[in-house]
Coordinates of N, CA and C and ligand atoms in Angstrom, one line a residue:
X1 N 138.0 186.8 145.3 CA 137.7 187.9 146.3 C 137.3 189.2 145.6
X2 N 136.3 189.8 146.1 CA 135.9 191.1 145.6 C 137.0 192.1 145.9
X3 N 137.0 193.1 145.0 CA 138.0 194.2 145.1 C 137.9 195.0 146.4
X4 N 139.1 195.2 147.1 CA 139.2 196.1 148.2 C 138.1 195.8 149.3
X5 N 137.9 194.6 149.6 CA 137.0 194.3 150.7 C 135.6 194.7 150.5
X6 N 135.1 194.7 149.3 CA 133.7 195.1 149.0 C 132.8 194.1 149.7
X7 N 131.7 194.6 150.4 CA 130.7 193.8 151.0 C 129.3 194.3 150.5
X8 N 128.4 193.4 150.3 CA 127.0 193.9 150.0 C 126.5 194.7 151.3
X9 N 125.8 195.8 151.0 CA 125.2 196.6 152.2 C 123.9 197.3 151.8
X10 N 123.2 197.6 152.8 CA 122.0 198.4 152.5 C 122.3 199.9 152.3
X11 N 121.4 200.7 151.8 CA 121.7 202.1 151.5 C 122.1 202.9 152.8
X12 N 121.7 202.4 154.0 CA 122.2 203.1 155.2 C 123.6 202.7 155.6
X13 N 124.2 201.8 154.8 CA 125.6 201.3 155.1 C 125.6 200.1 155.9
X14 N 124.5 199.6 156.5 CA 124.6 198.4 157.3 C 124.8 197.2 156.4
X15 N 125.6 196.2 157.0 CA 126.0 195.1 156.1 C 124.9 194.1 155.8
X16 N 124.9 193.5 154.7 CA 124.0 192.4 154.3 C 124.8 191.1 154.5
X17 N 124.3 190.2 155.2 CA 125.0 189.0 155.5 C 124.9 187.9 154.4
X18 N 125.4 188.3 153.3 CA 125.4 187.4 152.1 C 126.8 187.5 151.5
X19 N 127.3 186.3 151.0 CA 128.6 186.4 150.3 C 128.5 187.2 149.0
X20 N 129.6 187.6 148.5 CA 129.6 188.4 147.2 C 129.9 187.4 146.1
X21 N 129.0 187.2 145.3 CA 129.1 186.2 144.2 C 129.3 186.8 142.8
X22 N 128.9 186.0 141.9 CA 129.0 186.4 140.5 C 127.9 187.4 140.1
X23 N 128.1 188.1 139.0 CA 127.0 188.9 138.4 C 126.6 188.3 137.1
X24 N 125.4 188.0 136.9 CA 124.9 187.6 135.5 C 124.3 188.8 134.9
X25 N 124.7 189.2 133.7 CA 124.3 190.4 133.1 C 123.5 190.1 131.8
X26 N 122.6 191.0 131.4 CA 121.9 190.8 130.1 C 122.2 192.0 129.2
X27 N 122.6 191.6 128.0 CA 122.9 192.7 127.0 C 121.6 192.9 126.2
X28 N 121.4 194.0 125.7 CA 120.3 194.3 124.7 C 118.9 194.0 125.3
X29 N 118.7 194.4 126.5 CA 117.4 194.1 127.1 C 116.4 195.3 126.9
X30 N 117.0 196.4 126.3 CA 116.2 197.6 126.0 C 116.4 197.8 124.5
X31 N 115.3 197.7 123.7 CA 115.4 197.7 122.2 C 116.2 199.0 121.7
X32 N 115.9 200.1 122.3 CA 116.5 201.3 121.8 C 118.0 201.3 122.0
X33 N 118.5 200.7 123.1 CA 119.9 200.6 123.3 C 120.6 199.6 122.3
X34 N 119.9 198.5 122.0 CA 120.4 197.5 121.0 C 120.6 198.3 119.7
X35 N 119.6 199.1 119.3 CA 119.7 199.8 118.1 C 120.8 200.8 118.0
X36 N 121.0 201.5 119.2 CA 122.1 202.6 119.2 C 123.5 202.0 118.9
X37 N 123.7 200.7 119.3 CA 125.0 200.1 119.0 C 125.0 199.3 117.7
X38 N 123.9 199.4 117.0 CA 123.8 198.7 115.7 C 123.6 197.2 115.8
X39 N 123.1 196.8 117.0 CA 122.8 195.4 117.2 C 121.3 195.0 116.9
X40 N 121.1 193.8 116.4 CA 119.7 193.4 116.2 C 119.1 193.2 117.6
X41 N 117.7 193.4 117.7 CA 117.0 193.1 118.9 C 116.9 191.6 119.0
X42 N 117.4 191.0 120.1 CA 117.5 189.5 120.1 C 116.1 188.9 120.5
X43 N 115.9 187.6 120.1 CA 114.7 186.9 120.5 C 114.9 186.3 121.9
X44 N 116.1 186.2 122.3 CA 116.4 185.6 123.5 C 117.4 186.4 124.3
X45 N 117.4 186.5 125.6 CA 118.4 187.4 126.3 C 119.8 187.0 125.9
X46 N 120.7 188.1 125.7 CA 122.1 187.9 125.5 C 122.7 187.9 126.9
X47 N 123.3 186.8 127.4 CA 123.8 186.7 128.8 C 125.3 186.7 128.8
X48 N 125.9 187.3 129.8 CA 127.3 187.2 130.1 C 127.5 187.4 131.5
X49 N 128.7 187.2 132.0 CA 128.9 187.3 133.5 C 130.1 188.2 133.8
X50 N 130.0 188.8 135.0 CA 131.2 189.5 135.6 C 131.5 188.7 136.9
X51 N 132.8 188.5 137.2 CA 133.1 187.8 138.5 C 133.1 188.8 139.7
X52 N 133.1 188.2 140.9 CA 133.1 189.0 142.1 C 134.2 190.0 142.1
X53 N 135.4 189.6 141.5 CA 136.5 190.5 141.5 C 136.3 191.8 140.7
X54 N 135.2 191.9 140.0 CA 135.0 193.1 139.2 C 134.2 194.1 140.0
X55 N 133.7 193.7 141.2 CA 132.7 194.6 142.0 C 133.5 195.5 142.9
X56 N 133.1 196.8 142.8 CA 133.6 197.8 143.7 C 132.4 198.7 144.2
X57 N 132.5 199.3 145.4 CA 131.5 200.2 145.8 C 131.5 201.5 145.0
X58 N 130.3 202.1 144.9 CA 130.2 203.4 144.2 C 130.7 204.5 145.0
X59 N 130.8 204.3 146.3 CA 131.2 205.5 147.2 C 132.7 205.9 147.1
X60 N 133.5 204.9 146.6 CA 134.9 205.3 146.4 C 135.1 205.8 145.0
X61 N 136.1 206.8 144.8 CA 136.3 207.2 143.4 C 136.6 206.0 142.5
X62 N 136.0 206.0 141.3 CA 136.2 204.9 140.4 C 137.4 205.0 139.5
X63 N 138.2 204.0 139.4 CA 139.4 204.0 138.6 C 139.1 203.2 137.3
X64 N 139.3 203.9 136.2 CA 139.0 203.3 134.9 C 140.3 202.7 134.4
X65 N 140.2 201.6 133.6 CA 141.4 201.1 132.9 C 142.0 202.1 132.0
X66 N 143.3 202.1 131.9 CA 144.0 203.1 131.1 C 144.6 202.4 129.8
X67 N 144.6 203.2 128.7 CA 145.3 202.8 127.5 C 144.6 201.7 126.7
X68 N 143.3 201.5 127.0 CA 142.6 200.5 126.3 C 141.4 201.0 125.6
X69 N 141.3 202.4 125.4 CA 140.2 203.0 124.6 C 139.1 203.4 125.6
X70 N 138.0 203.8 125.0 CA 136.8 204.3 125.7 C 136.2 203.3 126.7
X71 N 135.9 203.9 127.9 CA 135.1 203.1 128.9 C 133.7 203.7 128.9
X72 N 132.7 202.9 128.5 CA 131.4 203.4 128.5 C 130.6 203.1 129.8
X73 N 129.7 204.1 130.1 CA 128.8 203.9 131.2 C 127.6 203.2 130.7
X74 N 127.1 202.2 131.5 CA 125.8 201.6 131.3 C 125.1 201.5 132.6
X75 N 124.1 202.4 132.9 CA 123.5 202.3 134.2 C 122.4 201.2 134.1
X76 N 122.3 200.5 135.2 CA 121.4 199.3 135.2 C 120.8 199.1 136.6
X77 N 119.5 198.6 136.6 CA 119.0 198.1 137.9 C 119.7 196.8 138.2
X78 N 120.2 196.7 139.5 CA 120.8 195.4 139.9 C 119.9 194.7 140.9
X79 N 119.8 193.4 140.8 CA 119.0 192.6 141.6 C 119.9 191.7 142.5
X80 N 119.7 191.8 143.8 CA 120.6 190.9 144.7 C 119.8 189.7 145.1
X81 N 120.3 188.5 144.9 CA 119.6 187.3 145.2 C 119.8 186.9 146.7
X82 N 118.7 186.5 147.3 CA 118.7 186.1 148.7 C 118.6 184.6 148.8
X83 N 118.1 183.9 147.8 CA 117.9 182.5 147.8 C 118.5 181.8 146.6
X84 N 118.8 180.5 146.7 CA 119.3 179.8 145.5 C 118.2 179.7 144.5
X85 N 118.5 179.9 143.2 CA 117.5 179.8 142.2 C 118.0 178.9 141.1
X86 N 117.3 177.8 140.8 CA 117.7 176.8 139.8 C 116.5 176.3 139.1
X87 N 116.4 176.5 137.8 CA 115.3 176.0 137.0 C 114.0 176.5 137.6
X88 N 113.9 177.7 137.9 CA 112.7 178.3 138.7 C 111.8 179.0 137.7
X89 N 110.5 179.1 138.2 CA 109.6 179.9 137.4 C 109.6 181.4 137.9
X90 N 108.8 182.2 137.2 CA 108.9 183.7 137.5 C 108.4 184.0 139.0
X91 N 107.5 183.2 139.4 CA 106.9 183.4 140.8 C 108.0 183.1 141.8
X92 N 108.7 181.9 141.6 CA 109.8 181.5 142.6 C 110.9 182.6 142.5
X93 N 111.2 183.1 141.3 CA 112.2 184.1 141.1 C 111.9 185.3 142.0
X94 N 110.7 185.7 141.9 CA 110.3 186.9 142.6 C 110.6 186.8 144.1
X95 N 110.3 185.7 144.7 CA 110.5 185.5 146.2 C 112.0 185.3 146.5
X96 N 112.8 185.1 145.5 CA 114.3 184.8 145.8 C 115.0 186.2 145.8
X97 N 114.4 187.3 145.5 CA 115.1 188.6 145.4 C 115.2 189.2 146.8
X98 N 116.4 189.6 147.2 CA 116.7 190.1 148.5 C 116.6 191.7 148.5
X99 N 117.2 192.3 147.4 CA 117.2 193.7 147.3 C 117.4 194.2 145.9
X100 N 117.2 195.5 145.7 CA 117.4 196.2 144.5 C 118.5 197.3 144.7
X101 N 119.3 197.4 143.7 CA 120.3 198.5 143.7 C 120.6 199.1 142.3
X102 N 121.6 199.9 142.3 CA 122.0 200.5 141.0 C 123.4 200.1 140.7
X103 N 123.7 199.8 139.4 CA 125.0 199.3 139.0 C 125.4 200.0 137.8
X104 N 126.7 200.1 137.6 CA 127.3 200.5 136.3 C 127.9 199.3 135.7
X105 N 127.5 198.9 134.5 CA 128.1 197.9 133.7 C 129.2 198.6 132.8
X106 N 130.4 198.8 133.4 CA 131.4 199.5 132.7 C 132.0 198.6 131.6
X107 N 132.2 199.2 130.4 CA 132.5 198.5 129.2 C 133.6 199.1 128.4
X108 N 134.7 198.4 128.1 CA 135.7 198.9 127.2 C 135.2 198.7 125.8
X109 N 134.5 199.8 125.3 CA 133.7 199.6 124.1 C 134.5 199.2 122.9
X110 N 135.7 199.9 122.7 CA 136.5 199.6 121.5 C 137.0 198.2 121.5
X111 N 137.4 197.8 122.7 CA 137.9 196.4 122.8 C 136.8 195.4 122.6
X112 N 135.6 195.7 123.1 CA 134.4 194.9 122.9 C 134.1 194.7 121.4
X113 N 134.1 195.9 120.7 CA 133.9 195.8 119.3 C 134.9 194.9 118.5
X114 N 136.2 195.1 118.9 CA 137.2 194.2 118.3 C 136.9 192.8 118.6
X115 N 136.6 192.4 119.8 CA 136.4 191.0 120.2 C 135.2 190.5 119.5
X116 N 134.1 191.3 119.3 CA 132.9 190.9 118.6 C 133.3 190.6 117.2
X117 N 134.0 191.5 116.5 CA 134.4 191.3 115.1 C 135.2 190.0 115.0
X118 N 136.0 189.6 116.0 CA 136.8 188.4 115.9 C 136.1 187.2 116.4
X119 N 134.8 187.4 116.8 CA 134.1 186.2 117.3 C 134.5 185.7 118.6
X120 N 135.2 186.6 119.4 CA 135.7 186.1 120.7 C 134.8 186.5 121.8
X121 N 134.9 185.9 123.0 CA 134.1 186.3 124.1 C 134.4 187.7 124.6
X122 N 133.5 188.4 125.3 CA 133.6 189.8 125.7 C 134.3 190.0 127.0
X123 N 134.7 188.9 127.7 CA 135.1 189.1 129.1 C 136.1 190.2 129.3
X124 N 137.1 190.3 128.5 CA 138.2 191.3 128.7 C 137.6 192.7 128.7
X125 N 136.5 192.9 128.0 CA 135.9 194.2 127.9 C 134.9 194.5 129.0
X126 N 134.5 193.5 129.7 CA 133.4 193.6 130.6 C 133.7 193.1 132.0
X127 N 134.7 192.4 132.2 CA 134.9 191.7 133.5 C 136.1 192.1 134.3
X128 N 136.8 193.1 133.8 CA 138.0 193.6 134.4 C 137.8 194.1 135.9
X129 N 138.8 194.2 136.6 CA 138.7 194.7 138.0 C 138.1 196.1 138.0
X130 N 137.1 196.3 138.8 CA 136.4 197.6 138.9 C 135.3 197.8 137.8
X131 N 135.0 196.7 137.0 CA 134.1 196.9 135.9 C 132.6 196.9 136.4
X132 N 132.4 196.6 137.7 CA 131.0 196.6 138.2 C 130.9 197.4 139.5
X133 N 130.8 198.8 139.4 CA 130.5 199.6 140.6 C 129.0 199.4 141.0
X134 N 128.8 199.3 142.3 CA 127.5 199.0 142.8 C 127.1 199.9 144.0
X135 N 125.9 200.2 144.0 CA 125.3 201.1 145.1 C 125.0 200.1 146.3
X136 N 124.5 200.8 147.4 CA 123.8 200.0 148.5 C 122.5 199.5 147.9
X137 N 121.8 198.6 148.7 CA 120.6 198.0 148.2 C 119.4 198.5 149.1
X138 N 118.2 198.5 148.5 CA 117.0 198.7 149.2 C 116.3 197.3 149.3
X139 N 115.6 197.1 150.4 CA 114.9 195.8 150.5 C 113.9 195.5 149.5
X140 N 113.9 194.3 148.9 CA 112.9 193.9 147.9 C 111.5 194.0 148.4
X141 N 111.3 193.6 149.7 CA 110.0 193.6 150.3 C 109.2 194.8 150.1
X142 N 109.9 196.0 150.3 CA 109.1 197.2 150.3 C 108.8 197.8 148.9
X143 N 109.2 197.0 147.8 CA 109.1 197.7 146.5 C 108.3 196.9 145.6
X144 N 107.4 197.5 144.9 CA 106.7 196.9 143.8 C 107.3 197.3 142.5
X145 N 107.9 196.3 141.8 CA 108.5 196.7 140.5 C 107.5 196.4 139.4
X146 N 106.2 196.1 139.8 CA 105.1 196.0 138.8 C 104.9 197.4 138.2
X147 N 105.0 198.4 139.1 CA 105.0 199.7 138.5 C 106.4 200.0 137.9
X148 N 106.4 200.7 136.8 CA 107.7 200.8 136.1 C 108.5 201.8 136.8
X149 N 109.8 201.5 137.0 CA 110.8 202.3 137.7 C 111.7 203.0 136.6
X150 N 111.9 204.3 136.8 CA 112.8 205.0 135.9 C 114.2 204.6 136.2
X151 N 115.0 204.4 135.2 CA 116.4 204.1 135.4 C 117.1 205.2 134.6
X152 N 117.9 206.1 135.4 CA 118.5 207.2 134.7 C 119.9 207.5 135.2
X153 N 120.7 208.2 134.4 CA 122.1 208.6 134.7 C 122.3 210.0 134.2
X154 N 122.8 210.8 135.2 CA 123.3 212.1 134.8 C 124.8 212.1 134.9
X155 N 125.5 212.8 133.9 CA 127.0 212.9 134.0 C 127.2 214.4 134.0
X156 N 127.9 214.9 135.1 CA 128.2 216.4 135.3 C 126.9 217.2 135.1
X157 N 125.8 216.7 135.7 CA 124.5 217.4 135.7 C 123.7 217.3 134.4
X158 N 124.2 216.6 133.4 CA 123.5 216.4 132.1 C 122.9 215.0 132.0
X159 N 121.6 215.0 131.7 CA 121.0 213.7 131.6 C 121.5 212.9 130.4
X160 N 122.1 211.7 130.6 CA 122.7 211.0 129.5 C 121.9 209.7 129.2
X161 N 121.4 209.0 130.2 CA 120.7 207.8 130.0 C 119.4 207.9 130.7
X162 N 118.3 207.5 130.1 CA 117.1 207.3 130.8 C 116.1 206.3 130.1
X163 N 115.4 205.5 130.9 CA 114.5 204.6 130.4 C 113.6 204.2 131.6
X164 N 112.8 203.2 131.4 CA 112.2 202.6 132.6 C 112.0 201.1 132.4
X165 N 111.9 200.5 133.6 CA 111.9 199.0 133.7 C 110.8 198.4 132.8
X166 N 109.7 199.2 132.6 CA 108.7 198.7 131.7 C 109.1 198.5 130.3
X167 N 110.2 199.0 129.9 CA 110.7 198.9 128.5 C 111.6 197.7 128.3
X168 N 111.8 196.9 129.4 CA 112.7 195.7 129.2 C 112.1 194.7 128.3
X169 N 112.8 194.2 127.4 CA 112.3 193.2 126.5 C 111.9 191.9 127.3
X170 N 112.7 191.6 128.3 CA 112.3 190.5 129.2 C 112.3 191.1 130.6
X171 N 111.1 191.2 131.2 CA 111.0 191.8 132.5 C 111.7 191.0 133.6
X172 N 111.9 191.6 134.8 CA 112.8 191.1 135.8 C 112.5 189.7 136.2
X173 N 111.3 189.3 136.7 CA 111.0 188.0 137.2 C 111.2 186.9 136.1
X174 N 110.7 187.2 134.9 CA 110.9 186.3 133.8 C 112.4 186.1 133.4
X175 N 113.1 187.2 133.5 CA 114.6 187.2 133.2 C 115.3 186.3 134.2
X176 N 115.0 186.5 135.5 CA 115.6 185.6 136.5 C 115.3 184.1 136.3
X177 N 114.1 183.9 136.0 CA 113.7 182.5 135.7 C 114.5 182.0 134.5
X178 N 114.5 182.8 133.4 CA 115.3 182.3 132.2 C 116.8 182.1 132.6
X179 N 117.4 183.0 133.3 CA 118.8 182.8 133.7 C 119.0 181.5 134.5
X180 N 118.0 181.3 135.4 CA 118.1 180.1 136.3 C 118.1 178.8 135.6
X181 N 117.6 178.8 134.3 CA 117.7 177.6 133.5 C 119.0 177.5 132.8
X182 N 119.9 178.5 132.9 CA 121.2 178.5 132.3 C 122.3 178.3 133.3
X183 N 122.1 179.1 134.4 CA 123.1 179.1 135.5 C 122.4 179.1 136.8
X184 N 122.8 178.3 137.8 CA 122.2 178.4 139.2 C 122.6 179.8 139.7
X185 N 121.6 180.5 140.3 CA 121.9 181.7 141.0 C 122.0 181.4 142.5
X186 N 123.0 181.9 143.1 CA 123.3 181.6 144.5 C 123.0 182.8 145.4
X187 N 122.7 182.6 146.7 CA 122.5 183.8 147.5 C 123.8 184.7 147.5
X188 N 123.6 186.0 147.3 CA 124.7 186.9 147.1 C 125.1 187.2 145.7
X189 N 124.6 186.4 144.8 CA 124.8 186.7 143.3 C 123.9 187.9 142.9
X190 N 124.3 188.5 141.8 CA 123.6 189.7 141.3 C 123.1 189.4 139.9
X191 N 122.0 190.0 139.5 CA 121.6 190.1 138.1 C 121.5 191.5 137.7
X192 N 122.2 191.9 136.6 CA 122.1 193.2 136.0 C 121.1 193.1 134.9
X193 N 120.1 194.0 134.9 CA 118.9 193.8 134.1 C 119.0 194.5 132.7
X194 N 120.1 195.1 132.4 CA 120.3 195.7 131.1 C 120.2 197.3 131.1
X195 N 120.7 197.9 130.1 CA 120.8 199.4 130.2 C 119.9 200.0 129.1
X196 N 119.3 201.2 129.5 CA 118.6 201.9 128.5 C 119.5 202.7 127.5
X197 N 119.0 203.3 126.5 CA 119.8 204.0 125.5 C 120.6 205.2 126.1
X198 N 121.6 205.6 125.4 CA 122.3 206.8 125.8 C 123.7 206.5 126.4
X199 N 124.2 205.3 126.2 CA 125.6 204.9 126.7 C 126.6 205.8 126.0
X200 N 127.7 206.0 126.7 CA 128.8 206.9 126.1 C 130.0 206.8 127.0
X201 N 131.1 207.5 126.6 CA 132.4 207.4 127.3 C 132.4 208.2 128.6
X202 N 133.2 207.7 129.5 CA 133.4 208.5 130.8 C 134.8 209.1 130.7
X203 N 135.0 210.2 131.5 CA 136.3 210.8 131.6 C 136.7 211.1 133.0
X204 N 138.0 211.2 133.2 CA 138.5 211.5 134.5 C 137.8 212.8 135.1
X205 N 137.4 212.7 136.4 CA 136.8 213.8 137.0 C 135.3 213.9 136.8
X206 N 134.7 213.1 136.0 CA 133.2 213.1 135.8 C 132.5 212.8 137.1
X207 N 131.4 213.5 137.3 CA 130.5 213.3 138.5 C 129.2 212.6 138.0
X208 N 128.9 211.5 138.6 CA 127.7 210.8 138.1 C 126.6 210.8 139.2
X209 N 125.4 210.8 138.7 CA 124.3 210.7 139.6 C 123.3 209.7 138.9
X210 N 122.9 208.7 139.7 CA 122.0 207.7 139.1 C 120.7 207.5 139.9
X211 N 119.6 207.1 139.2 CA 118.3 207.0 139.9 C 117.6 205.7 139.5
X212 N 117.0 205.2 140.5 CA 116.0 204.1 140.3 C 114.7 204.5 140.8
X213 N 113.8 205.0 139.9 CA 112.5 205.5 140.3 C 112.7 206.5 141.5
X214 N 111.8 206.5 142.4 CA 112.0 207.4 143.6 C 112.5 206.5 144.8
X215 N 113.0 205.3 144.4 CA 113.4 204.3 145.4 C 114.8 204.5 145.9
X216 N 115.7 204.9 144.9 CA 117.1 204.9 145.2 C 117.8 205.9 144.3
X217 N 118.8 206.6 144.9 CA 119.7 207.5 144.1 C 121.1 207.2 144.6
X218 N 122.0 207.4 143.7 CA 123.4 207.1 144.1 C 124.3 208.1 143.3
X219 N 125.5 208.4 143.9 CA 126.4 209.3 143.2 C 127.8 208.6 143.1
X220 N 128.6 209.0 142.1 CA 129.9 208.5 142.0 C 130.8 209.5 141.3
X221 N 132.1 209.4 141.5 CA 133.0 210.2 140.7 C 134.1 209.3 140.1
X222 N 134.5 209.8 138.9 CA 135.6 209.1 138.2 C 136.9 209.7 138.7
X223 N 137.8 208.8 139.1 CA 139.1 209.3 139.7 C 140.0 210.0 138.6
Ligands
LIG301 ZN1 124.9 196.3 130.3

């Protein structure tokens, strides 16, 4: 069950009649971000998942885990699946997209670094309750993502992260196709498409503002 009755919804607040499923996320999909964390630029997408229980709405104050070190912001374009996608090509992937939104891939960075050093999975650093705050969605139909969309995050009025979807090492439709050869994507599942450079720690009381081109903006506060 998702946290506190979270439901997928459009930006006007009206509900989307899809279940809330898993989120498949891609690490290091922007070269500059891979470099800032001292990671090699991968030849193949680095995939991991967050469960439905990690999802919360952006409209409620966000509660960060305590006593586990820095929680980093990673602003990302989120894709909401409307159709099942299994071993699909990029063109099929395109028509399976229901909407686009903004997400924060919250990360316990120090814990993640320890887990990486020990060769362990990242889940504890990435999949905790509240680790995936999500905005409302805009309909995929109305949007051409062929044109590059700016993905940006301001914290307390200061620009921290910005990039655009044209910088993705694997672009959206190809990424969905690739994922669908690893995991079946179900209606109501999400794909997080990676974060541009500029990640950093969040603090209590921070005010966040995120943008996806001129398509969508969202705000959040840290409790
Ligand atoms: Zn991420």
